[in-house]
mmCIF file of N, CA and C in Angstrom:
data_model
loop_
_atom_site.group_PDB
_atom_site.id
_atom_site.type_symbol
_atom_site.label_atom_id
_atom_site.label_comp_id
_atom_site.label_asym_id
_atom_site.label_seq_id
_atom_site.Cartn_x
_atom_site.Cartn_y
_atom_site.Cartn_z
ATOM 1 N N MET F 1 63.582 154.653 1.584
ATOM 2 C CA MET F 1 64.964 154.708 1.206
ATOM 3 C C MET F 1 65.274 156.073 0.599
ATOM 4 N N GLU F 2 66.353 156.640 1.071
ATOM 5 C CA GLU F 2 66.752 157.932 0.572
ATOM 6 C C GLU F 2 67.735 157.779 -0.579
ATOM 7 N N PHE F 3 67.939 158.887 -1.257
ATOM 8 C CA PHE F 3 68.838 158.887 -2.412
ATOM 9 C C PHE F 3 70.275 158.565 -1.984
ATOM 10 N N GLY F 4 70.700 159.055 -0.865
ATOM 11 C CA GLY F 4 72.053 158.795 -0.364
ATOM 12 C C GLY F 4 72.269 157.322 -0.075
ATOM 13 N N GLU F 5 71.223 156.670 0.490
ATOM 14 C CA GLU F 5 71.318 155.238 0.774
ATOM 15 C C GLU F 5 71.429 154.431 -0.521
ATOM 16 N N ILE F 6 70.696 154.851 -1.544
ATOM 17 C CA ILE F 6 70.745 154.156 -2.850
ATOM 18 C C ILE F 6 72.143 154.282 -3.443
ATOM 19 N N LEU F 7 72.733 155.472 -3.343
ATOM 20 C CA LEU F 7 74.086 155.658 -3.867
ATOM 21 C C LEU F 7 75.105 154.842 -3.085
ATOM 22 N N ASP F 8 74.956 154.763 -1.778
ATOM 23 C CA ASP F 8 75.876 153.957 -0.972
ATOM 24 C C ASP F 8 75.758 152.482 -1.318
ATOM 25 N N ASP F 9 74.516 152.029 -1.512
ATOM 26 C CA ASP F 9 74.283 150.629 -1.869
ATOM 27 C C ASP F 9 74.909 150.306 -3.234
ATOM 28 N N MET F 10 74.758 151.223 -4.178
ATOM 29 C CA MET F 10 75.344 151.011 -5.509
ATOM 30 C C MET F 10 76.866 151.003 -5.436
ATOM 31 N N GLN F 11 77.429 151.848 -4.557
ATOM 32 C CA GLN F 11 78.882 151.902 -4.421
ATOM 33 C C GLN F 11 79.406 150.604 -3.803
ATOM 34 N N GLU F 12 78.686 150.065 -2.838
ATOM 35 C CA GLU F 12 79.094 148.797 -2.227
ATOM 36 C C GLU F 12 79.033 147.665 -3.256
ATOM 37 N N ASN F 13 77.974 147.636 -4.077
ATOM 38 C CA ASN F 13 77.848 146.595 -5.103
ATOM 39 C C ASN F 13 78.964 146.712 -6.143
ATOM 40 N N ALA F 14 79.282 147.934 -6.540
ATOM 41 C CA ALA F 14 80.355 148.136 -7.508
ATOM 42 C C ALA F 14 81.691 147.734 -6.908
ATOM 43 N N ASP F 15 81.923 148.072 -5.644
ATOM 44 C CA ASP F 15 83.178 147.703 -4.975
ATOM 45 C C ASP F 15 83.295 146.186 -4.867
ATOM 46 N N ASP F 16 82.170 145.528 -4.521
ATOM 47 C CA ASP F 16 82.165 144.069 -4.434
ATOM 48 C C ASP F 16 82.463 143.443 -5.801
ATOM 49 N N LEU F 17 81.882 144.013 -6.866
ATOM 50 C CA LEU F 17 82.103 143.495 -8.222
ATOM 51 C C LEU F 17 83.556 143.660 -8.641
ATOM 52 N N ILE F 18 84.149 144.797 -8.313
ATOM 53 C CA ILE F 18 85.527 145.067 -8.735
ATOM 54 C C ILE F 18 86.522 144.205 -7.968
ATOM 55 N N HIS F 19 86.364 144.073 -6.677
ATOM 56 C CA HIS F 19 87.369 143.390 -5.863
ATOM 57 C C HIS F 19 87.123 141.882 -5.726
ATOM 58 N N ASN F 20 85.903 141.452 -5.664
ATOM 59 C CA ASN F 20 85.628 140.045 -5.402
ATOM 60 C C ASN F 20 85.284 139.237 -6.660
ATOM 61 N N LYS F 21 84.788 139.892 -7.696
ATOM 62 C CA LYS F 21 84.380 139.183 -8.923
ATOM 63 C C LYS F 21 84.922 139.905 -10.154
ATOM 64 N N PRO F 22 86.241 139.924 -10.330
ATOM 65 C CA PRO F 22 86.788 140.665 -11.478
ATOM 66 C C PRO F 22 86.451 140.014 -12.831
ATOM 67 N N HIS F 23 86.294 138.696 -12.866
ATOM 68 C CA HIS F 23 85.952 138.027 -14.134
ATOM 69 C C HIS F 23 84.560 138.426 -14.627
ATOM 70 N N VAL F 24 83.642 138.657 -13.709
ATOM 71 C CA VAL F 24 82.307 139.109 -14.090
ATOM 72 C C VAL F 24 82.389 140.529 -14.645
ATOM 73 N N LEU F 25 83.182 141.381 -14.008
ATOM 74 C CA LEU F 25 83.359 142.750 -14.479
ATOM 75 C C LEU F 25 83.979 142.769 -15.878
ATOM 76 N N ILE F 26 84.993 141.930 -16.091
ATOM 77 C CA ILE F 26 85.637 141.864 -17.411
ATOM 78 C C ILE F 26 84.636 141.394 -18.466
ATOM 79 N N ALA F 27 83.810 140.414 -18.128
ATOM 80 C CA ALA F 27 82.807 139.914 -19.076
ATOM 81 C C ALA F 27 81.781 141.005 -19.409
ATOM 82 N N ILE F 28 81.362 141.754 -18.413
ATOM 83 C CA ILE F 28 80.383 142.821 -18.648
ATOM 84 C C ILE F 28 80.985 143.909 -19.538
ATOM 85 N N VAL F 29 82.222 144.307 -19.260
ATOM 86 C CA VAL F 29 82.889 145.327 -20.077
ATOM 87 C C VAL F 29 83.077 144.828 -21.505
ATOM 88 N N ALA F 30 83.456 143.556 -21.662
ATOM 89 C CA ALA F 30 83.647 142.987 -23.002
ATOM 90 C C ALA F 30 82.332 142.970 -23.784
ATOM 91 N N ILE F 31 81.257 142.617 -23.128
ATOM 92 C CA ILE F 31 79.952 142.588 -23.796
ATOM 93 C C ILE F 31 79.544 143.997 -24.220
ATOM 94 N N ILE F 32 79.771 144.969 -23.347
ATOM 95 C CA ILE F 32 79.430 146.357 -23.690
ATOM 96 C C ILE F 32 80.267 146.838 -24.873
ATOM 97 N N LEU F 33 81.582 146.536 -24.866
ATOM 98 C CA LEU F 33 82.448 146.940 -25.979
ATOM 99 C C LEU F 33 82.036 146.265 -27.290
ATOM 100 N N LEU F 34 81.701 144.971 -27.251
ATOM 101 C CA LEU F 34 81.249 144.276 -28.462
ATOM 102 C C LEU F 34 79.942 144.880 -28.981
ATOM 103 N N PHE F 35 79.059 145.244 -28.070
ATOM 104 C CA PHE F 35 77.809 145.873 -28.476
ATOM 105 C C PHE F 35 78.077 147.208 -29.171
ATOM 106 N N ILE F 36 78.983 148.007 -28.609
ATOM 107 C CA ILE F 36 79.303 149.306 -29.205
ATOM 108 C C ILE F 36 79.958 149.126 -30.571
ATOM 109 N N VAL F 37 80.889 148.178 -30.682
ATOM 110 C CA VAL F 37 81.544 147.922 -31.975
ATOM 111 C C VAL F 37 80.514 147.457 -33.008
ATOM 112 N N GLY F 38 79.622 146.565 -32.615
ATOM 113 C CA GLY F 38 78.574 146.108 -33.525
ATOM 114 C C GLY F 38 77.654 147.232 -33.951
ATOM 115 N N LEU F 39 77.323 148.110 -33.016
ATOM 116 C CA LEU F 39 76.471 149.251 -33.335
ATOM 117 C C LEU F 39 77.155 150.193 -34.327
ATOM 118 N N VAL F 40 78.454 150.427 -34.142
ATOM 119 C CA VAL F 40 79.199 151.278 -35.077
ATOM 120 C C VAL F 40 79.252 150.640 -36.458
ATOM 121 N N ILE F 41 79.482 149.335 -36.525
ATOM 122 C CA ILE F 41 79.528 148.641 -37.817
ATOM 123 C C ILE F 41 78.178 148.723 -38.524
ATOM 124 N N VAL F 42 77.104 148.530 -37.799
ATOM 125 C CA VAL F 42 75.764 148.615 -38.409
ATOM 126 C C VAL F 42 75.503 150.034 -38.914
ATOM 127 N N MET F 43 75.922 151.027 -38.159
ATOM 128 C CA MET F 43 75.711 152.410 -38.592
ATOM 129 C C MET F 43 76.527 152.726 -39.844
ATOM 130 N N ILE F 44 77.750 152.222 -39.911
ATOM 131 C CA ILE F 44 78.579 152.467 -41.096
ATOM 132 C C ILE F 44 77.991 151.770 -42.314
ATOM 133 N N GLN F 45 77.546 150.537 -42.150
ATOM 134 C CA GLN F 45 76.997 149.781 -43.277
ATOM 135 C C GLN F 45 75.676 150.361 -43.768
ATOM 136 N N SER F 46 74.887 150.937 -42.873
ATOM 137 C CA SER F 46 73.580 151.431 -43.285
ATOM 138 C C SER F 46 73.609 152.886 -43.748
ATOM 139 N N SER F 47 74.753 153.532 -43.628
ATOM 140 C CA SER F 47 74.823 154.922 -44.089
ATOM 141 C C SER F 47 74.764 154.954 -45.610
ATOM 142 N N PRO F 48 74.095 155.950 -46.181
ATOM 143 C CA PRO F 48 73.969 156.008 -47.640
ATOM 144 C C PRO F 48 75.320 156.254 -48.300
ATOM 145 N N LYS F 49 75.526 155.563 -49.399
ATOM 146 C CA LYS F 49 76.769 155.701 -50.150
ATOM 147 C C LYS F 49 76.687 156.947 -51.022
ATOM 148 N N LYS F 50 77.800 157.634 -51.133
ATOM 149 C CA LYS F 50 77.851 158.793 -52.011
ATOM 150 C C LYS F 50 78.047 158.300 -53.436
ATOM 151 N N ALA F 51 77.222 158.782 -54.309
ATOM 152 C CA ALA F 51 77.312 158.381 -55.714
ATOM 153 C C ALA F 51 78.517 159.069 -56.352
ATOM 154 N N LYS F 52 79.280 158.271 -57.072
ATOM 155 C CA LYS F 52 80.416 158.848 -57.778
ATOM 156 C C LYS F 52 79.898 159.597 -58.997
ATOM 157 N N GLU F 53 80.439 160.759 -59.190
ATOM 158 C CA GLU F 53 80.015 161.552 -60.329
ATOM 159 C C GLU F 53 80.740 161.058 -61.577
ATOM 160 N N ALA F 54 79.968 160.685 -62.567
ATOM 161 C CA ALA F 54 80.547 160.214 -63.823
ATOM 162 C C ALA F 54 81.016 161.415 -64.631
ATOM 163 N N GLN F 55 82.158 161.233 -65.259
ATOM 164 C CA GLN F 55 82.661 162.316 -66.092
ATOM 165 C C GLN F 55 81.890 162.340 -67.395
ATOM 166 N N LYS F 56 81.423 163.483 -67.749
ATOM 167 C CA LYS F 56 80.681 163.644 -68.997
ATOM 168 C C LYS F 56 81.671 164.106 -70.061
ATOM 169 N N ILE F 57 81.958 163.227 -71.009
ATOM 170 C CA ILE F 57 82.891 163.548 -72.080
ATOM 171 C C ILE F 57 82.139 163.439 -73.398
ATOM 172 N N ASP F 58 82.147 164.499 -74.147
ATOM 173 C CA ASP F 58 81.497 164.476 -75.451
ATOM 174 C C ASP F 58 82.350 163.667 -76.423
ATOM 175 N N PHE F 59 81.671 162.863 -77.228
ATOM 176 C CA PHE F 59 82.380 162.015 -78.179
ATOM 177 C C PHE F 59 82.747 162.804 -79.430
ATOM 178 N N THR F 60 83.989 162.647 -79.817
ATOM 179 C CA THR F 60 84.437 163.180 -81.097
ATOM 180 C C THR F 60 85.182 162.067 -81.807
ATOM 181 N N ALA F 61 84.894 161.894 -83.058
ATOM 182 C CA ALA F 61 85.450 160.766 -83.801
ATOM 183 C C ALA F 61 86.963 160.867 -83.967
ATOM 184 N N ASP F 62 87.514 162.055 -83.970
ATOM 185 C CA ASP F 62 88.946 162.191 -84.180
ATOM 186 C C ASP F 62 89.719 162.388 -82.884
ATOM 187 N N ALA F 63 89.093 162.101 -81.732
ATOM 188 C CA ALA F 63 89.770 162.226 -80.444
ATOM 189 C C ALA F 63 90.841 161.144 -80.314
ATOM 190 N N PRO F 64 91.932 161.433 -79.622
ATOM 191 C CA PRO F 64 92.968 160.405 -79.454
ATOM 192 C C PRO F 64 92.455 159.272 -78.566
ATOM 193 N N ILE F 65 92.999 158.100 -78.778
ATOM 194 C CA ILE F 65 92.569 156.919 -78.028
ATOM 195 C C ILE F 65 93.189 156.981 -76.641
ATOM 196 N N MET F 66 92.359 156.732 -75.620
ATOM 197 C CA MET F 66 92.834 156.768 -74.241
ATOM 198 C C MET F 66 93.145 155.341 -73.797
ATOM 199 N N ILE F 67 94.414 155.057 -73.553
ATOM 200 C CA ILE F 67 94.841 153.729 -73.122
ATOM 201 C C ILE F 67 94.724 153.658 -71.606
ATOM 202 N N PRO F 68 94.149 152.577 -71.044
ATOM 203 C CA PRO F 68 93.999 152.454 -69.595
ATOM 204 C C PRO F 68 95.353 152.454 -68.886
ATOM 205 N N ASP F 69 95.358 152.935 -67.626
ATOM 206 C CA ASP F 69 96.583 153.004 -66.833
ATOM 207 C C ASP F 69 96.787 151.719 -66.040
ATOM 208 N N ALA F 70 97.110 150.638 -66.695
ATOM 209 C CA ALA F 70 97.412 149.379 -66.029
ATOM 210 C C ALA F 70 98.517 148.680 -66.806
ATOM 211 N N ARG F 71 99.510 148.182 -66.075
ATOM 212 C CA ARG F 71 100.643 147.552 -66.757
ATOM 213 C C ARG F 71 100.227 146.335 -67.573
ATOM 214 N N SER F 72 99.357 145.505 -67.008
ATOM 215 C CA SER F 72 98.961 144.285 -67.709
ATOM 216 C C SER F 72 98.183 144.595 -68.984
ATOM 217 N N VAL F 73 97.455 145.699 -68.996
ATOM 218 C CA VAL F 73 96.678 146.058 -70.178
ATOM 219 C C VAL F 73 97.596 146.619 -71.264
ATOM 220 N N GLU F 74 98.574 147.405 -70.868
ATOM 221 C CA GLU F 74 99.430 148.049 -71.848
ATOM 222 C C GLU F 74 100.243 147.051 -72.664
ATOM 223 N N GLU F 75 100.578 145.920 -72.075
ATOM 224 C CA GLU F 75 101.394 144.940 -72.783
ATOM 225 C C GLU F 75 100.672 144.378 -74.009
ATOM 226 N N ASN F 76 99.413 144.074 -73.875
ATOM 227 C CA ASN F 76 98.674 143.421 -74.962
ATOM 228 C C ASN F 76 97.554 144.297 -75.502
ATOM 229 N N TYR F 77 97.642 145.579 -75.314
ATOM 230 C CA TYR F 77 96.564 146.468 -75.724
ATOM 231 C C TYR F 77 96.908 147.117 -77.057
ATOM 232 N N TYR F 78 96.000 146.966 -77.998
ATOM 233 C CA TYR F 78 96.190 147.584 -79.306
ATOM 234 C C TYR F 78 95.060 148.584 -79.511
ATOM 235 N N PRO F 79 95.362 149.848 -79.721
ATOM 236 C CA PRO F 79 94.291 150.835 -79.845
ATOM 237 C C PRO F 79 93.445 150.655 -81.106
ATOM 238 N N TYR F 80 93.962 150.007 -82.093
ATOM 239 C CA TYR F 80 93.187 149.746 -83.299
ATOM 240 C C TYR F 80 93.834 148.583 -84.035
ATOM 241 N N ARG F 81 93.137 148.066 -85.002
ATOM 242 C CA ARG F 81 93.708 147.025 -85.859
ATOM 243 C C ARG F 81 93.130 147.197 -87.246
ATOM 244 N N LEU F 82 93.877 146.812 -88.210
ATOM 245 C CA LEU F 82 93.398 146.881 -89.581
ATOM 246 C C LEU F 82 92.568 145.640 -89.862
ATOM 247 N N THR F 83 91.375 145.854 -90.353
ATOM 248 C CA THR F 83 90.516 144.716 -90.674
ATOM 249 C C THR F 83 90.415 144.605 -92.190
ATOM 250 N N PRO F 84 90.647 143.432 -92.696
ATOM 251 C CA PRO F 84 90.555 143.259 -94.148
ATOM 252 C C PRO F 84 89.097 143.321 -94.603
ATOM 253 N N GLU F 85 88.920 143.598 -95.857
ATOM 254 C CA GLU F 85 87.571 143.690 -96.395
ATOM 255 C C GLU F 85 86.905 142.316 -96.448
ATOM 256 N N ARG F 86 87.709 141.288 -96.672
ATOM 257 C CA ARG F 86 87.186 139.917 -96.717
ATOM 258 C C ARG F 86 87.993 139.050 -95.759
ATOM 259 N N TRP F 87 87.358 138.004 -95.258
ATOM 260 C CA TRP F 87 88.042 137.065 -94.383
ATOM 261 C C TRP F 87 88.974 136.188 -95.218
ATOM 262 N N SER F 88 90.055 135.787 -94.595
ATOM 263 C CA SER F 88 90.937 134.826 -95.266
ATOM 264 C C SER F 88 90.360 133.430 -95.053
ATOM 265 N N ARG F 89 90.902 132.467 -95.767
ATOM 266 C CA ARG F 89 90.433 131.087 -95.632
ATOM 267 C C ARG F 89 90.677 130.583 -94.198
ATOM 268 N N ASP F 90 91.820 130.966 -93.597
ATOM 269 C CA ASP F 90 92.119 130.549 -92.223
ATOM 270 C C ASP F 90 91.123 131.152 -91.234
ATOM 271 N N ASP F 91 90.804 132.452 -91.416
ATOM 272 C CA ASP F 91 89.820 133.088 -90.538
ATOM 273 C C ASP F 91 88.455 132.444 -90.692
ATOM 274 N N LEU F 92 88.113 132.120 -91.914
ATOM 275 C CA LEU F 92 86.831 131.480 -92.176
ATOM 276 C C LEU F 92 86.742 130.142 -91.457
ATOM 277 N N GLU F 93 87.778 129.346 -91.535
ATOM 278 C CA GLU F 93 87.773 128.040 -90.871
ATOM 279 C C GLU F 93 87.802 128.183 -89.352
ATOM 280 N N LYS F 94 88.466 129.215 -88.877
ATOM 281 C CA LYS F 94 88.600 129.391 -87.437
ATOM 282 C C LYS F 94 87.322 129.928 -86.797
ATOM 283 N N TRP F 95 86.648 130.912 -87.418
ATOM 284 C CA TRP F 95 85.569 131.633 -86.765
ATOM 285 C C TRP F 95 84.166 131.307 -87.278
ATOM 286 N N PHE F 96 84.016 130.864 -88.483
ATOM 287 C CA PHE F 96 82.675 130.657 -89.037
ATOM 288 C C PHE F 96 82.217 129.235 -88.795
ATOM 289 N N THR F 97 80.990 129.104 -88.320
ATOM 290 C CA THR F 97 80.384 127.795 -88.104
ATOM 291 C C THR F 97 79.186 127.678 -89.040
ATOM 292 N N TYR F 98 79.195 126.668 -89.851
ATOM 293 C CA TYR F 98 78.084 126.449 -90.767
ATOM 294 C C TYR F 98 76.896 125.919 -89.974
ATOM 295 N N PRO F 99 75.706 126.480 -90.199
ATOM 296 C CA PRO F 99 74.529 126.025 -89.455
ATOM 297 C C PRO F 99 74.085 124.648 -89.941
ATOM 298 N N ASP F 100 73.604 123.836 -89.001
ATOM 299 C CA ASP F 100 73.106 122.515 -89.389
ATOM 300 C C ASP F 100 71.617 122.619 -89.734
ATOM 301 N N GLU F 101 71.046 121.504 -90.141
ATOM 302 C CA GLU F 101 69.671 121.497 -90.636
ATOM 303 C C GLU F 101 68.664 121.846 -89.540
ATOM 304 N N ASN F 102 68.901 121.397 -88.305
ATOM 305 C CA ASN F 102 67.979 121.695 -87.206
ATOM 306 C C ASN F 102 67.913 123.193 -86.935
ATOM 307 N N VAL F 103 69.056 123.847 -86.961
ATOM 308 C CA VAL F 103 69.094 125.285 -86.713
ATOM 309 C C VAL F 103 68.358 126.026 -87.825
ATOM 310 N N MET F 104 68.575 125.618 -89.044
ATOM 311 C CA MET F 104 67.907 126.267 -90.173
ATOM 312 C C MET F 104 66.398 126.070 -90.115
ATOM 313 N N ASN F 105 65.938 124.870 -89.733
ATOM 314 C CA ASN F 105 64.498 124.611 -89.593
ATOM 315 C C ASN F 105 63.895 125.468 -88.487
ATOM 316 N N GLN F 106 64.596 125.593 -87.386
ATOM 317 C CA GLN F 106 64.113 126.421 -86.280
ATOM 318 C C GLN F 106 64.045 127.888 -86.699
ATOM 319 N N LEU F 107 65.040 128.363 -87.421
ATOM 320 C CA LEU F 107 65.036 129.733 -87.919
ATOM 321 C C LEU F 107 63.876 129.963 -88.885
ATOM 322 N N GLU F 108 63.621 128.988 -89.756
ATOM 323 C CA GLU F 108 62.523 129.109 -90.710
ATOM 324 C C GLU F 108 61.179 129.192 -89.986
ATOM 325 N N LYS F 109 60.996 128.355 -88.949
ATOM 326 C CA LYS F 109 59.741 128.364 -88.199
ATOM 327 C C LYS F 109 59.546 129.689 -87.474
ATOM 328 N N SER F 110 60.610 130.202 -86.865
ATOM 329 C CA SER F 110 60.463 131.469 -86.144
ATOM 330 C C SER F 110 60.200 132.624 -87.107
ATOM 331 N N ASN F 111 60.828 132.602 -88.278
ATOM 332 C CA ASN F 111 60.563 133.645 -89.283
ATOM 333 C C ASN F 111 59.128 133.554 -89.806
ATOM 334 N N ASP F 112 58.650 132.328 -90.050
ATOM 335 C CA ASP F 112 57.265 132.148 -90.497
ATOM 336 C C ASP F 112 56.283 132.657 -89.446
ATOM 337 N N ALA F 113 56.565 132.377 -88.168
ATOM 338 C CA ALA F 113 55.681 132.844 -87.096
ATOM 339 C C ALA F 113 55.681 134.369 -87.030
ATOM 340 N N LEU F 114 56.826 134.972 -87.237
ATOM 341 C CA LEU F 114 56.910 136.430 -87.225
ATOM 342 C C LEU F 114 56.140 137.038 -88.396
ATOM 343 N N VAL F 115 56.278 136.453 -89.577
ATOM 344 C CA VAL F 115 55.549 136.952 -90.742
ATOM 345 C C VAL F 115 54.051 136.770 -90.544
ATOM 346 N N ASP F 116 53.617 135.629 -89.995
ATOM 347 C CA ASP F 116 52.191 135.387 -89.730
ATOM 348 C C ASP F 116 51.645 136.402 -88.724
ATOM 349 N N GLU F 117 52.449 136.748 -87.739
ATOM 350 C CA GLU F 117 52.013 137.712 -86.742
ATOM 351 C C GLU F 117 51.854 139.097 -87.365
ATOM 352 N N ILE F 118 52.789 139.463 -88.230
ATOM 353 C CA ILE F 118 52.726 140.791 -88.872
ATOM 354 C C ILE F 118 51.562 140.853 -89.849
ATOM 355 N N THR F 119 51.437 139.846 -90.699
ATOM 356 C CA THR F 119 50.373 139.850 -91.698
ATOM 357 C C THR F 119 49.011 139.555 -91.084
ATOM 358 N N GLY F 120 48.982 138.889 -89.953
ATOM 359 C CA GLY F 120 47.704 138.603 -89.288
ATOM 360 C C GLY F 120 47.041 139.873 -88.798
ATOM 361 N N ALA F 121 47.814 140.848 -88.441
ATOM 362 C CA ALA F 121 47.256 142.112 -87.981
ATOM 363 C C ALA F 121 46.646 142.899 -89.128
ATOM 364 N N VAL F 122 47.108 142.630 -90.362
ATOM 365 C CA VAL F 122 46.624 143.358 -91.533
ATOM 366 C C VAL F 122 45.280 142.804 -91.994
ATOM 367 N N LYS F 123 45.066 141.515 -91.855
ATOM 368 C CA LYS F 123 43.855 140.864 -92.355
ATOM 369 C C LYS F 123 42.611 141.366 -91.705
#
């Protein structure tokens, strides 16, 4: 078989596929396109991400407070608050929980174990 005969045979097969079996041709083209799209997606997902450069800002205690640029944050955002030296009775009732006996016993045991571990190394 010569090269010209091979090309003629391929042309006849392609002509037969295009004119007599268009649904097969459409399916083959669709499969090739899906393969290419999948290959592009895999390449995009596997490409290394560029690291965002963090801004290096030196801390100064007297710097102005930077409020975030979001509407929802600005409504309820307070840059500072005055804290009293002592809690009020209402704050005490709201935030402080008195420990029960089980918690205190557990704390005592863990503290004793810590002291035994520290002093055991000295002996």
